[in-house]
Short mmCIF file of C-alpha atoms in Angstrom, two decimals:
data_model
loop_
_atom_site.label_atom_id
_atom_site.label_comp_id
_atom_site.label_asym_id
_atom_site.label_seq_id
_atom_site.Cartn_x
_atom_site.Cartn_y
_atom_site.Cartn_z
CA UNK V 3 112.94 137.74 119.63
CA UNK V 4 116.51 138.47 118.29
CA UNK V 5 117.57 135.67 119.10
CA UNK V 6 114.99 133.56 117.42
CA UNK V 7 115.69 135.35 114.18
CA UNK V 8 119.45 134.17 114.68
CA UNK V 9 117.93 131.10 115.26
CA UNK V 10 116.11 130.62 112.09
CA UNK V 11 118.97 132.76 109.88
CA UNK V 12 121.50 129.22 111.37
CA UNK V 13 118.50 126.90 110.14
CA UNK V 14 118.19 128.63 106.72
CA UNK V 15 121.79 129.20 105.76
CA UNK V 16 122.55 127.53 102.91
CA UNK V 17 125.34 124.70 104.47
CA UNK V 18 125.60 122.51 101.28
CA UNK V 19 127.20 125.24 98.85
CA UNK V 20 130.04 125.77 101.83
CA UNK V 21 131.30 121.88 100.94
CA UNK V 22 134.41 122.04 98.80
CA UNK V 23 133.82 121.68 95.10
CA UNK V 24 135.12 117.71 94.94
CA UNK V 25 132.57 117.12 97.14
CA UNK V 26 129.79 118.87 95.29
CA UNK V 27 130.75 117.05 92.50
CA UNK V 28 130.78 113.92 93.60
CA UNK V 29 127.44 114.55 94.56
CA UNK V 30 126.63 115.53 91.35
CA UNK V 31 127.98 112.99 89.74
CA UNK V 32 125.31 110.76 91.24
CA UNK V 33 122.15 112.46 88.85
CA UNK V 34 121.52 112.80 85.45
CA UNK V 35 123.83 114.37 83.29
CA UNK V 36 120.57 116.72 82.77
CA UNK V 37 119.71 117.42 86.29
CA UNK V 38 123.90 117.92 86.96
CA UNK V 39 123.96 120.77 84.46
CA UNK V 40 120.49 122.53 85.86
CA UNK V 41 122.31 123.30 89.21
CA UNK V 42 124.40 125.45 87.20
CA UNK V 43 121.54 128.79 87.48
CA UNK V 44 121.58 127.91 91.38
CA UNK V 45 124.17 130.56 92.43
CA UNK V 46 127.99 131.71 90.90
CA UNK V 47 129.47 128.89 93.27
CA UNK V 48 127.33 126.24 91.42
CA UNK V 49 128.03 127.49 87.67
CA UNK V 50 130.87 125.30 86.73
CA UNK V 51 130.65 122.28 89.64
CA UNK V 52 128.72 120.20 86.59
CA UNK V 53 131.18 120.26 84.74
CA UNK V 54 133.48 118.40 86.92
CA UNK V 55 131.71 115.22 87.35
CA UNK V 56 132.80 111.95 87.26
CA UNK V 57 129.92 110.43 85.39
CA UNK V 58 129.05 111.12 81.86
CA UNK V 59 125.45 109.43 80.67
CA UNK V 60 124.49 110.35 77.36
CA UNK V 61 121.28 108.07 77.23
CA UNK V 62 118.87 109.27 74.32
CA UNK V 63 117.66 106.26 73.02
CA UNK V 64 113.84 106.70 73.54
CA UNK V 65 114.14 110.24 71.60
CA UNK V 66 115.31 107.78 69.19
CA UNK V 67 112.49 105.72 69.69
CA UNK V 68 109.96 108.52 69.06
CA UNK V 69 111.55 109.46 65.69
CA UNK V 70 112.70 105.42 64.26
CA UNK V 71 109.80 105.70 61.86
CA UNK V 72 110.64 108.80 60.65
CA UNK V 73 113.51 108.98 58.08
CA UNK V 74 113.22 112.78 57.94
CA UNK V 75 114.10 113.19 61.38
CA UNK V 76 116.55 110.79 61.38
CA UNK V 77 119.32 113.14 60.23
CA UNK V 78 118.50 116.47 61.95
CA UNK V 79 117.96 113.72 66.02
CA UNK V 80 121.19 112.55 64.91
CA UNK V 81 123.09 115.78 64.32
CA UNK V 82 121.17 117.27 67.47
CA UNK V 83 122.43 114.70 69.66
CA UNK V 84 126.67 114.78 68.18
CA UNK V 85 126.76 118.47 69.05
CA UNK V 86 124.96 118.09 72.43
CA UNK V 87 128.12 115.84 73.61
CA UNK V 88 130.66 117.10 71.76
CA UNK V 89 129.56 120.33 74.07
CA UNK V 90 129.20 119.01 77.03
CA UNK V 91 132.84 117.30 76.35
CA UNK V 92 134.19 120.88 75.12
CA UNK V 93 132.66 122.21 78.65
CA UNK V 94 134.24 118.99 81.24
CA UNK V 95 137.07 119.49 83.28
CA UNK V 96 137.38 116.64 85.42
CA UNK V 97 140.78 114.89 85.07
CA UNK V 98 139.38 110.90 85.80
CA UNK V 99 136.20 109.65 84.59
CA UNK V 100 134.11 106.45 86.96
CA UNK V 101 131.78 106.28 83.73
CA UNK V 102 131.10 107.47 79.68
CA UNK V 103 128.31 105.99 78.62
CA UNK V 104 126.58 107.20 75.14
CA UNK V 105 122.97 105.08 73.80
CA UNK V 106 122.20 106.54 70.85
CA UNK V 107 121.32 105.48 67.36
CA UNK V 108 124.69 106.38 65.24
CA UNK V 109 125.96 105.10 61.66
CA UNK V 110 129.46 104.80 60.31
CA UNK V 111 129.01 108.60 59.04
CA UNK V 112 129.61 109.75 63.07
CA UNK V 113 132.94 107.60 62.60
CA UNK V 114 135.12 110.67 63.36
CA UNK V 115 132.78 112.27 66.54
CA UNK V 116 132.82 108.46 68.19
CA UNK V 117 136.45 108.35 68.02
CA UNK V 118 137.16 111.68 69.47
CA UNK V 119 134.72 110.42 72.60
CA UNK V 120 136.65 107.45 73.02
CA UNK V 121 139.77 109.34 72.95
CA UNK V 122 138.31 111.34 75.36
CA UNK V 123 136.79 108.72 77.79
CA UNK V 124 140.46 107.01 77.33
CA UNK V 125 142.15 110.02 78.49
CA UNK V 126 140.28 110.94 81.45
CA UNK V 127 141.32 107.05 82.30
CA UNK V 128 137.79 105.95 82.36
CA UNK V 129 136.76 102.55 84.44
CA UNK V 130 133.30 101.71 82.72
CA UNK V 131 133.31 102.69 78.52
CA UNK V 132 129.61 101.79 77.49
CA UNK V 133 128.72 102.89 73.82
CA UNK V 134 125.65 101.87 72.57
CA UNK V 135 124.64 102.64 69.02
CA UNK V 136 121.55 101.19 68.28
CA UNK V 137 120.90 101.14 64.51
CA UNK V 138 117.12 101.17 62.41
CA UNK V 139 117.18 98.48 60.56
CA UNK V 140 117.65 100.10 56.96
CA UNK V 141 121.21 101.22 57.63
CA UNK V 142 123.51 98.17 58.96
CA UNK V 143 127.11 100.50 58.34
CA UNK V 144 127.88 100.33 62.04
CA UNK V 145 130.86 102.51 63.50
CA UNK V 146 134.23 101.06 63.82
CA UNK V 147 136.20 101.15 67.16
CA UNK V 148 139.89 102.89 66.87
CA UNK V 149 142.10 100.03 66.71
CA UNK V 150 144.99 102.86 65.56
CA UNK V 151 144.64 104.66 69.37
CA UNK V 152 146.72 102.07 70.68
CA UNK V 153 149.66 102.53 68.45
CA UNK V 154 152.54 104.31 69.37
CA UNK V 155 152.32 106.90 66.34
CA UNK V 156 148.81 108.17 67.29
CA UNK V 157 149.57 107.50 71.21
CA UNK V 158 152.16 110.85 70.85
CA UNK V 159 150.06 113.07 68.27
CA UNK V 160 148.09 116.31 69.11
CA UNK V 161 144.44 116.71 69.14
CA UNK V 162 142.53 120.02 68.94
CA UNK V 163 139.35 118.76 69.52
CA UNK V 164 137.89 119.28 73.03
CA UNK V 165 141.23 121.15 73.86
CA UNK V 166 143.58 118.02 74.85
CA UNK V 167 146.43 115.81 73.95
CA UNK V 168 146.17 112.70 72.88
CA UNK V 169 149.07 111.30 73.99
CA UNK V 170 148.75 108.87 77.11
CA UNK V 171 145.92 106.94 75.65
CA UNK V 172 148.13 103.59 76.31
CA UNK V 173 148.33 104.59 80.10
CA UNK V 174 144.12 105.56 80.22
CA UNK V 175 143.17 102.00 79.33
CA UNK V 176 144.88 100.47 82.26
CA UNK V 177 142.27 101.64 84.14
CA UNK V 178 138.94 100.12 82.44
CA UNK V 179 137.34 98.16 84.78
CA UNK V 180 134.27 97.38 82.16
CA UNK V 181 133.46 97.50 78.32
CA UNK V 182 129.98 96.96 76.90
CA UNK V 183 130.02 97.56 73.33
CA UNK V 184 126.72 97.74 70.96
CA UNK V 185 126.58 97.80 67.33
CA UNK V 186 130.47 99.22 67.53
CA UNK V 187 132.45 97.06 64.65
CA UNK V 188 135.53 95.78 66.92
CA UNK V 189 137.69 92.86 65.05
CA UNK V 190 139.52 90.16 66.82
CA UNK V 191 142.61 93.00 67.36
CA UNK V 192 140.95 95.33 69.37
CA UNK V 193 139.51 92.98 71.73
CA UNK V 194 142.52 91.33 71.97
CA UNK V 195 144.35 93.76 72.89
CA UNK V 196 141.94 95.07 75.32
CA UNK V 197 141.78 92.11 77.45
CA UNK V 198 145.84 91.62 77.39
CA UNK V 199 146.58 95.82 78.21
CA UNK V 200 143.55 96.08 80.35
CA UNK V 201 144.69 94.69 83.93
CA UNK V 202 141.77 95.28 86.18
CA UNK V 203 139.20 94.61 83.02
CA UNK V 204 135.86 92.93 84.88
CA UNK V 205 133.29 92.95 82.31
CA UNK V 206 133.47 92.65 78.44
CA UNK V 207 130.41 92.65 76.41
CA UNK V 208 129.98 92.92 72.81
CA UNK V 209 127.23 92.84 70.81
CA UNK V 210 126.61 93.04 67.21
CA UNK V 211 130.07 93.26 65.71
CA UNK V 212 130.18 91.95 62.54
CA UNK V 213 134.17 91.98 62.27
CA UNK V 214 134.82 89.70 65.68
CA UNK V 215 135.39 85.79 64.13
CA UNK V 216 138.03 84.33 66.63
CA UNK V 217 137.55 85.36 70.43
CA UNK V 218 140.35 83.55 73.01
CA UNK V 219 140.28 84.22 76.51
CA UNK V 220 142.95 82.74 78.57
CA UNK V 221 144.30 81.98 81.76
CA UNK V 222 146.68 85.55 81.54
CA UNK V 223 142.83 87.74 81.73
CA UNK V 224 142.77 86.72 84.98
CA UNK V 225 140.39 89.64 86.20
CA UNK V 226 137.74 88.87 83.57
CA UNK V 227 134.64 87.47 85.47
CA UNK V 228 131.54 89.21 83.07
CA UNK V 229 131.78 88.27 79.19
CA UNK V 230 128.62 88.75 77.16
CA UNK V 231 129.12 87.81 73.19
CA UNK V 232 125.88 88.34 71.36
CA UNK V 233 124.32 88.61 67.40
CA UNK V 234 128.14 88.70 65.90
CA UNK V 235 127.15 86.96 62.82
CA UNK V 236 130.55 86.64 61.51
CA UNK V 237 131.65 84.89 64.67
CA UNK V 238 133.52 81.31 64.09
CA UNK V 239 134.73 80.37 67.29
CA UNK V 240 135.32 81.05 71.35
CA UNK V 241 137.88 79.59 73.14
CA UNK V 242 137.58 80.23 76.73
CA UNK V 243 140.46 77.98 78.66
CA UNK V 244 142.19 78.56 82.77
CA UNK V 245 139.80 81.67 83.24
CA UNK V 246 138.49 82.86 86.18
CA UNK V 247 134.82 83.66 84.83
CA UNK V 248 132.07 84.05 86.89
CA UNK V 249 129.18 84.77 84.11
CA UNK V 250 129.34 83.97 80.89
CA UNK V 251 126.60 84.85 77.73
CA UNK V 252 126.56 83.47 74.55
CA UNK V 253 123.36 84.33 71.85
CA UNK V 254 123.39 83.81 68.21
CA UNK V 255 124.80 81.56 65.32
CA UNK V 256 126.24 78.39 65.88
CA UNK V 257 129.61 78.27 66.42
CA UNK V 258 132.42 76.39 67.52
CA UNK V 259 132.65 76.70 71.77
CA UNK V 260 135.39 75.46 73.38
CA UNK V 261 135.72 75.70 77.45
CA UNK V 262 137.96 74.13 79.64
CA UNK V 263 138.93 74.70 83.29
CA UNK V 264 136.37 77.57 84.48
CA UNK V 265 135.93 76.13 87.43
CA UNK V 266 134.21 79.72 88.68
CA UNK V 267 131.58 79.59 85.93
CA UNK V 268 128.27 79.90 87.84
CA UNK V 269 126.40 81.78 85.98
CA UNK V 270 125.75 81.26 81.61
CA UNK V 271 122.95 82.28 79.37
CA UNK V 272 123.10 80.57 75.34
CA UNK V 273 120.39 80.74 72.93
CA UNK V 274 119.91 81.63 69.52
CA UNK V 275 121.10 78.96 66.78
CA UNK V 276 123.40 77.29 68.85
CA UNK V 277 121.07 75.82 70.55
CA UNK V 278 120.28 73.38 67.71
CA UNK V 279 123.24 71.73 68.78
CA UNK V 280 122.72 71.40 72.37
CA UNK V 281 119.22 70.16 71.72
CA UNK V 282 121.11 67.51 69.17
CA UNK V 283 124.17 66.06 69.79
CA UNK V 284 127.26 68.31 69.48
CA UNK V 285 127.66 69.59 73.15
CA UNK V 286 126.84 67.54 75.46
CA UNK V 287 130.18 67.32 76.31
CA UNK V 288 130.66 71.18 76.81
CA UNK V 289 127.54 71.06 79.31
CA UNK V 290 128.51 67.66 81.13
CA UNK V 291 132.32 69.74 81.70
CA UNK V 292 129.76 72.51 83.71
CA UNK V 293 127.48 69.67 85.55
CA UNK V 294 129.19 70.55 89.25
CA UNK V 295 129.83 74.12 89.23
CA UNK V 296 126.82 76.15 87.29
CA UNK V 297 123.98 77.64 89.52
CA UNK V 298 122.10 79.67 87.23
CA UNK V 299 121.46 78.94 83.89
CA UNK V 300 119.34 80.93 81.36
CA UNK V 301 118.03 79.60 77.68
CA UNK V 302 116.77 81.33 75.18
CA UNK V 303 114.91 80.30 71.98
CA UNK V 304 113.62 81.67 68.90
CA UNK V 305 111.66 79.20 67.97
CA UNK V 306 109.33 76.65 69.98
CA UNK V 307 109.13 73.52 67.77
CA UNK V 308 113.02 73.53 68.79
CA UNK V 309 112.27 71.37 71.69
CA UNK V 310 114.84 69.46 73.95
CA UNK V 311 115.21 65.43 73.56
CA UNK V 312 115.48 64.51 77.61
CA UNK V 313 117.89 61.73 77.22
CA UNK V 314 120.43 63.54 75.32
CA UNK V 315 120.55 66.10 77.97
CA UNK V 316 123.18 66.00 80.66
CA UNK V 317 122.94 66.40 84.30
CA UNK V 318 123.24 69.65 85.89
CA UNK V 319 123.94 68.49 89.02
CA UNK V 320 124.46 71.48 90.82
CA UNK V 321 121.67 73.83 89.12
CA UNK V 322 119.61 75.74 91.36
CA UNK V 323 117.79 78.69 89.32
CA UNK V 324 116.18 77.86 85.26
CA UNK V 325 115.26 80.55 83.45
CA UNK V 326 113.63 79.62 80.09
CA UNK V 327 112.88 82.21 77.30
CA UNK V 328 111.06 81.34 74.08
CA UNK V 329 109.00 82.59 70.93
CA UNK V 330 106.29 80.84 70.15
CA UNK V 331 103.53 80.79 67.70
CA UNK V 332 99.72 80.42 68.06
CA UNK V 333 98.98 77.89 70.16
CA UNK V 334 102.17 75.69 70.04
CA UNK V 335 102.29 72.97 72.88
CA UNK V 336 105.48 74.48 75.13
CA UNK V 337 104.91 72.09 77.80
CA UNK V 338 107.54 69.96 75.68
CA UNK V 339 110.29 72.23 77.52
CA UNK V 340 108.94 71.39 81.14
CA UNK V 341 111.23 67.84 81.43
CA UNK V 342 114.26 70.34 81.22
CA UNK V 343 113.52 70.56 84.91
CA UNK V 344 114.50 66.93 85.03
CA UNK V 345 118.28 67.88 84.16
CA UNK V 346 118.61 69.69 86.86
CA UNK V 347 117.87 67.29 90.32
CA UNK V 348 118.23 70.77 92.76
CA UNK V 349 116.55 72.89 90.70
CA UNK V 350 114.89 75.11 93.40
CA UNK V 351 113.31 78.09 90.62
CA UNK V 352 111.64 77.66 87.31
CA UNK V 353 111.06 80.82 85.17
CA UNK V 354 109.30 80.36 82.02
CA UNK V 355 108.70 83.81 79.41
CA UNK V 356 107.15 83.53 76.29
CA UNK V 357 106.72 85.80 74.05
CA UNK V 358 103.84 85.09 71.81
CA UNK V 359 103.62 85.61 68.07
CA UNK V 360 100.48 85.94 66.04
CA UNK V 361 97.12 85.64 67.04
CA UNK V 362 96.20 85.30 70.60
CA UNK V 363 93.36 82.55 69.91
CA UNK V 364 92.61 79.03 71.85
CA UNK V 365 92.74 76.02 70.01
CA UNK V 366 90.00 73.45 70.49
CA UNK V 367 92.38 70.78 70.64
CA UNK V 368 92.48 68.70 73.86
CA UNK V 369 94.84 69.34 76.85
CA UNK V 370 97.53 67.13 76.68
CA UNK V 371 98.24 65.49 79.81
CA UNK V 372 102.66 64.75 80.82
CA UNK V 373 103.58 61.79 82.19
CA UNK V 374 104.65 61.58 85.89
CA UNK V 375 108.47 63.37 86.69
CA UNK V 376 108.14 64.24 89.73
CA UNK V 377 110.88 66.97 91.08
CA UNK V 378 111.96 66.79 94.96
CA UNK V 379 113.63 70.64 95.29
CA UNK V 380 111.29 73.11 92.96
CA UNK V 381 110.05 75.08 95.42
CA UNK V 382 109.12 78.77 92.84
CA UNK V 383 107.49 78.55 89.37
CA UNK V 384 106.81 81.96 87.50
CA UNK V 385 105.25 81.72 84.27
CA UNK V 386 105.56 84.52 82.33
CA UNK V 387 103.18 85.68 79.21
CA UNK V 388 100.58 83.59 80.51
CA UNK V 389 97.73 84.06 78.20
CA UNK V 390 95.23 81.40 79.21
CA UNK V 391 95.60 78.89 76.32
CA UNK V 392 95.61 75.22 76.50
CA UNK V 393 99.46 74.87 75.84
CA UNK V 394 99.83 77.33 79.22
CA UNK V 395 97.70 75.61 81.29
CA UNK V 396 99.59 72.24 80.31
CA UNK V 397 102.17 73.79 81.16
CA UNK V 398 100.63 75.20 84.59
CA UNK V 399 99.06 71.77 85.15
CA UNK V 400 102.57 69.74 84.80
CA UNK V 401 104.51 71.53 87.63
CA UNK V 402 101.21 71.38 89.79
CA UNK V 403 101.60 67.69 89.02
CA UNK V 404 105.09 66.79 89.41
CA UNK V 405 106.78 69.95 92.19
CA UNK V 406 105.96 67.65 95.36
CA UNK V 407 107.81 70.53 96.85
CA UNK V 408 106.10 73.53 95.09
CA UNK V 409 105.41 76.43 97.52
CA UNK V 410 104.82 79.72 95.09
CA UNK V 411 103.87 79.58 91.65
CA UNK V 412 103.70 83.15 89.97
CA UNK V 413 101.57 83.78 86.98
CA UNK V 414 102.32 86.78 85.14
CA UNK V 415 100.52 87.83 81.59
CA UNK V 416 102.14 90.80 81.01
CA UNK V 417 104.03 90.56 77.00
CA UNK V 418 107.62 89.83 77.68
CA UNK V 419 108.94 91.59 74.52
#
């Protein structure tokens, strides 16, 4: 019977809390920053492990969500969520950071608590910076990235705040591996600078930036593969030349797009107003330069009378996934976009979300039938937003028409907002 008891007392003894504390906070490090801190009331030995993780996540954008249509709330949520991180950064003692991410709807008033967190992330040499700062539409005063961290004056100065220097900021950004910046005002400097000082920088995305006009990435980033550029309204042109890109996103105003020599390019999404040139005349040649090497390619349009014209469309010869997104209104005939398929000869997958705007009626008119295209290699159709009105089932009807090789077609109704 003794012996049993032993037996159990090995079972039940508590082996996890005997690891060493890097391990425990690795593990840690792979929850929530909320669920991380609860294991603090587990036992003395647990207290502080939290605060050594490698992983900081402040995500609070559906709080945000909840109080958007509130203005009242607005200021007291905002003020909540700067102290919550500015004590959780007060509290962190790990000396290297994998990840700071913060999603939270901030103005140009926060300018001074942003800037401290990026000092922060910087110094703990942080691989993945993600800031997120999702504005309501009635304030557009977006917060401005730190272009003076990277000079020498403010590189050797003292900081208070969150008990450390500041000095060494230079040497922290060496290590970013990815930057995804949202509604963060960064000019043509700071991204410069970033993908010139940043050596091992993967993955650059910025969106709404109204100060970044000229981008150039060249053949010396030669560890960029992921850049996303998207709703920079100020934007005038991108030069990407001798760069090793893998994926590359472009949405919003037209603007002047120059590539050359991407031979790794196998992956691009465009839409927005710059489509009304590739629909026209203006880049055919920048598509015909991409005709051998893209495999996925993903479109998306704001409005559906903007319809392609098939024989100004080049050849994507070695295309094998479509994915085609689109607003349209009431019962507008979409089945204009199906000959896109026709630009692409191996096109093996089709996807096709709409988002519809307005009424969800059915017209009376008739259903208009396409003319014969038919496609040797589609083999997966998903239509997406399916509703059940004549200008879907056109669209249904044309691939059951014209995919000789069709072998799954998906219909999905769900709203693809």
């Amino acid at each position: 019977m003794q012996q049993q008891c032993n037996k159990c007392d090995s079972v039940l003894e508590d082996q996890i809390s005997r690891l060493p504390i890097e391990v425990l906070a690795c593990i840690l490090s792979q929850l929530c920053l909320k669920e991380a801190v609860r294991t603090s009331i587990l036992s003395a030995r647990w207290r502080h492990v939290w605060t050594l993780i490698t992983r900081l996540n402040f995500n609070k954008m559906k709080a945000f969500q909840v109080i958007r249509y509130y203005p009242e709330l607005h200021k007291a949520g905002r003020q909540s969520f700067v102290k919550w991180v500015n004590h959780v950064l007060e509290l962190h003692k790990a000396g290297t950071l994998e990840e700071f991410k913060v999603s939270f709807s901030l103005d140009r008033r926060f300018n001074v608590d942003v800037h401290d967190w990026i000092r922060f992330a910087l110094l703990r040499k942080v691989q993945r910076l993600q800031l997120e700062l999702s504005l309501d539409w009635a304030n557009k005063k977006d917060c401005t990235f730190p272009f003076g961290l990277f000079s020498q004056s403010e590189d050797t100065c003292l900081s208070s705040r969150f008990g450390i220097r500041t000095n060494g900021i230079l040497a922290g950004i060496k290590f970013l591996k990815e930057v995804c910046l949202t509604h963060l005002d960064v000019g043509d400097e700071v991204v410069g600078f970033l993908l010139s000082n940043c050596p091992d920088l993967e993955r650059l995305s910025v969106h709404h930036s109204f100060s970044l006009v000229n981008l150039n990435v060249g053949g010396a980033h030669s560890s960029l593969k992921y850049l996303e550029i998207g709703n920079c309204n100020n934007i005038k042109s991108i030069g990407i030349s001798d760069a090793n890109l893998v994926s590359f996103s472009y949405i919003g105003r037209h603007t002047n797009l120059f590539m050359k020599n991407v031979p790794s390019l196998v992956n691009l999404c465009i839409g927005g107003d710059i489509l009304k040139s590739y629909f026209g005349l203006l880049m055919e040649d920048f598509f015909a330069q991409l005709s051998c090497c893209l495999k996925t390619l993903t479109i998306q349009i704001y409005d559906s009378w903007l319809h392609p014209k098939p024989y100004l469309l080049t050849k994507l010869t070695s295309l094998e996934r479509l994915t085609l997104k689109i607003s349209a209104w009431g019962d507008n005939m979409i089945v204009h976009f199906a000959p896109l398929i026709d630009m692409c000869p191996r096109l093996l997958k089709f996807e096709f979300q709409v988002t519809w705007i307005g009424s969800l009626s059915v017209s009376n008119r008739e259903v208009m039938r396409w003319g014969k295209l038919p496609h040797r290699f589609l083999k997966e159709v998903k239509l997406g937003g399916y509703f059940g009105r004549k200008s879907d089932l056109e669209l249904a009807l044309f691939f059951f028409q014209n995919a000789v090789a069709l072998e799954k077609m998906v219909i999905d109704p769900r709203s693809q907002d």
